[in-house]
PDB file of C-alpha atoms in Angstrom:
ATOM      1  CA  MET A  65       1.146   7.031   3.903  1.00  0.00           C
ATOM      2  CA  VAL A  66       4.911   7.155   3.523  1.00  0.00           C
ATOM      3  CA  LEU A  67       4.804   4.032   1.366  1.00  0.00           C
ATOM      4  CA  LEU A  68       2.302   5.775  -0.919  1.00  0.00           C
ATOM      5  CA  TRP A  69       4.643   8.695  -1.522  1.00  0.00           C
ATOM      6  CA  ILE A  70       7.591   6.368  -2.108  1.00  0.00           C
ATOM      7  CA  LEU A  71       5.624   4.361  -4.683  1.00  0.00           C
ATOM      8  CA  LEU A  72       4.417   7.532  -6.395  1.00  0.00           C
ATOM      9  CA  GLY A  73       7.971   8.839  -6.581  1.00  0.00           C
ATOM     10  CA  ILE A  74       9.222   5.572  -8.055  1.00  0.00           C
ATOM     11  CA  THR A  75       6.375   5.514 -10.587  1.00  0.00           C
ATOM     12  CA  SER A  76       7.062   9.120 -11.598  1.00  0.00           C
ATOM     13  CA  ALA A  77      10.760   8.376 -12.013  1.00  0.00           C
ATOM     14  CA  ILE A  78      10.011   5.337 -14.173  1.00  0.00           C
ATOM     15  CA  ALA A  79       7.663   7.429 -16.344  1.00  0.00           C
ATOM     16  CA  LEU A  80      10.332  10.103 -16.806  1.00  0.00           C
ATOM     17  CA  ILE A  81      13.007   7.507 -17.636  1.00  0.00           C
ATOM     18  CA  ILE A  82      10.733   5.895 -20.232  1.00  0.00           C
ATOM     19  CA  SER A  83      10.010   9.298 -21.755  1.00  0.00           C
ATOM     20  CA  TYR A  84      13.750  10.002 -21.929  1.00  0.00           C
ATOM     21  CA  TYR A  85      14.280   6.819 -23.931  1.00  0.00           C
ATOM     22  CA  TRP A  86      11.326   7.696 -26.156  1.00  0.00           C
ATOM     23  CA  ILE A  87      12.986  11.034 -26.914  1.00  0.00           C
ATOM     24  CA  LYS A  88      16.296   9.247 -27.528  1.00  0.00           C
ATOM     25  CA  PHE A  89      14.718   6.893 -30.063  1.00  0.00           C
ATOM     26  CA  GLY A  90      12.805   9.659 -31.836  1.00  0.00           C
ATOM     27  CA  ALA A  91       9.249   9.505 -30.534  1.00  0.00           C
ATOM     28  CA  PRO A  92       7.184  12.562 -31.452  1.00  0.00           C
ATOM     29  CA  ARG A  93       6.636  15.251 -28.826  1.00  0.00           C
ATOM     30  CA  LEU A  94       2.857  14.858 -29.046  1.00  0.00           C
ATOM     31  CA  VAL A  95       3.149  11.251 -27.904  1.00  0.00           C
ATOM     32  CA  LEU A  96       5.343  12.250 -24.972  1.00  0.00           C
ATOM     33  CA  ILE A  97       3.073  15.059 -23.842  1.00  0.00           C
ATOM     34  CA  THR A  98      -0.032  12.920 -24.138  1.00  0.00           C
ATOM     35  CA  GLY A  99       1.429   9.904 -22.374  1.00  0.00           C
ATOM     36  CA  LEU A 100       3.147  11.777 -19.559  1.00  0.00           C
ATOM     37  CA  SER A 101       0.148  13.978 -18.844  1.00  0.00           C
ATOM     38  CA  GLY A 102      -1.970  10.837 -18.636  1.00  0.00           C
ATOM     39  CA  VAL A 103       0.461   9.137 -16.262  1.00  0.00           C
ATOM     40  CA  PHE A 104       0.749  12.127 -13.950  1.00  0.00           C
ATOM     41  CA  MET A 105      -2.995  12.711 -14.040  1.00  0.00           C
ATOM     42  CA  PHE A 106      -3.577   9.071 -13.081  1.00  0.00           C
ATOM     43  CA  LEU A 107      -1.078   9.329 -10.229  1.00  0.00           C
ATOM     44  CA  PHE A 108      -2.859  12.459  -9.007  1.00  0.00           C
ATOM     45  CA  ALA A 109      -6.184  10.601  -9.138  1.00  0.00           C
ATOM     46  CA  VAL A 110      -4.761   7.748  -7.062  1.00  0.00           C
ATOM     47  CA  VAL A 111      -3.390  10.158  -4.456  1.00  0.00           C
ATOM     48  CA  TRP A 112      -6.695  12.043  -4.412  1.00  0.00           C
ATOM     49  CA  ALA A 113      -8.641   8.829  -3.809  1.00  0.00           C
ATOM     50  CA  ILE A 114      -6.362   7.496  -1.079  1.00  0.00           C
ATOM     51  CA  ILE A 115      -6.248  10.771   0.821  1.00  0.00           C
ATOM     52  CA  SER A 116     -10.013  11.225   0.483  1.00  0.00           C
ATOM     53  CA  ILE A 117     -10.660   7.708   1.766  1.00  0.00           C
ATOM     54  CA  SER A 118      -8.311   8.252   4.711  1.00  0.00           C
ATOM     55  CA  LYS A 119     -10.256  11.399   5.632  1.00  0.00           C
ATOM     56  CA  GLY A 120     -13.584   9.567   5.334  1.00  0.00           C
ATOM     57  CA  GLU A 121     -14.819  11.379   2.211  1.00  0.00           C
ATOM     58  CA  LEU A 122     -15.903   8.485   0.019  1.00  0.00           C
ATOM     59  CA  MET A 123     -17.882  10.670  -2.401  1.00  0.00           C
ATOM     60  CA  ALA A 124     -14.841  12.873  -3.016  1.00  0.00           C
ATOM     61  CA  ALA A 125     -12.728   9.785  -3.689  1.00  0.00           C
ATOM     62  CA  SER A 126     -15.148   8.406  -6.246  1.00  0.00           C
ATOM     63  CA  LEU A 127     -15.576  11.769  -7.953  1.00  0.00           C
ATOM     64  CA  GLY A 128     -11.798  12.186  -8.098  1.00  0.00           C
ATOM     65  CA  ILE A 129     -11.421   8.826  -9.797  1.00  0.00           C
ATOM     66  CA  LEU A 130     -14.200   9.644 -12.262  1.00  0.00           C
ATOM     67  CA  THR A 131     -13.033  13.140 -13.152  1.00  0.00           C
ATOM     68  CA  LEU A 132      -9.293  12.459 -13.162  1.00  0.00           C
ATOM     69  CA  GLY A 133      -8.803   8.712 -13.551  1.00  0.00           C
ATOM     70  CA  ILE A 134     -10.931   8.023 -16.599  1.00  0.00           C
ATOM     71  CA  PRO A 135      -9.495  10.917 -18.686  1.00  0.00           C
ATOM     72  CA  ALA A 136      -6.008   9.847 -17.599  1.00  0.00           C
ATOM     73  CA  ILE A 137      -6.583   6.320 -18.879  1.00  0.00           C
ATOM     74  CA  LEU A 138      -7.908   7.762 -22.140  1.00  0.00           C
ATOM     75  CA  LEU A 139      -4.820   9.980 -22.491  1.00  0.00           C
ATOM     76  CA  ILE A 140      -2.486   7.046 -21.868  1.00  0.00           C
ATOM     77  CA  ALA A 141      -4.337   4.889 -24.396  1.00  0.00           C
ATOM     78  CA  SER A 142      -4.362   7.630 -27.031  1.00  0.00           C
ATOM     79  CA  GLY A 143      -0.630   8.247 -26.500  1.00  0.00           C
ATOM     80  CA  TRP A 144       0.003   4.535 -26.959  1.00  0.00           C
ATOM     81  CA  LYS A 145      -2.055   4.466 -30.166  1.00  0.00           C
ATOM     82  CA  LEU A 146      -0.231   7.566 -31.459  1.00  0.00           C
ATOM     83  CA  LEU A 147       3.086   5.860 -30.799  1.00  0.00           C
ATOM     84  CA  GLU A 148       1.963   2.711 -32.628  1.00  0.00           C
ATOM     85  CA  SER A 149       0.714   4.702 -35.603  1.00  0.00           C
ATOM     86  CA  LYS A 150       3.980   6.675 -35.820  1.00  0.00           C
ATOM     87  CA  ASN A 151       6.027   3.466 -35.673  1.00  0.00           C
ATOM     88  CA  THR A 152       4.141   1.860 -38.560  1.00  0.00           C
ATOM     89  CA  GLU A 153       4.782   4.833 -40.860  1.00  0.00           C
TER      90      GLU A 153
END
């Protein structure tokens, strides 16, 4: 369980460092908000699933992935597409 929290902390730090460089190079705020909310929502879904599985609640784990993981992936993808469309302009 400790390894999970260490990996989540490292992933969060990497996401914040990437967003700092996006701000530095002039990425729009909408892209940052969309991408970061997707990343943190996905991390929350992973934690939800792992903790639910460790407690023996498999239905809660699958519902957590469905309700939090899929929208998080959609937010990350839409942030990526927004960034690509802003770069081509």
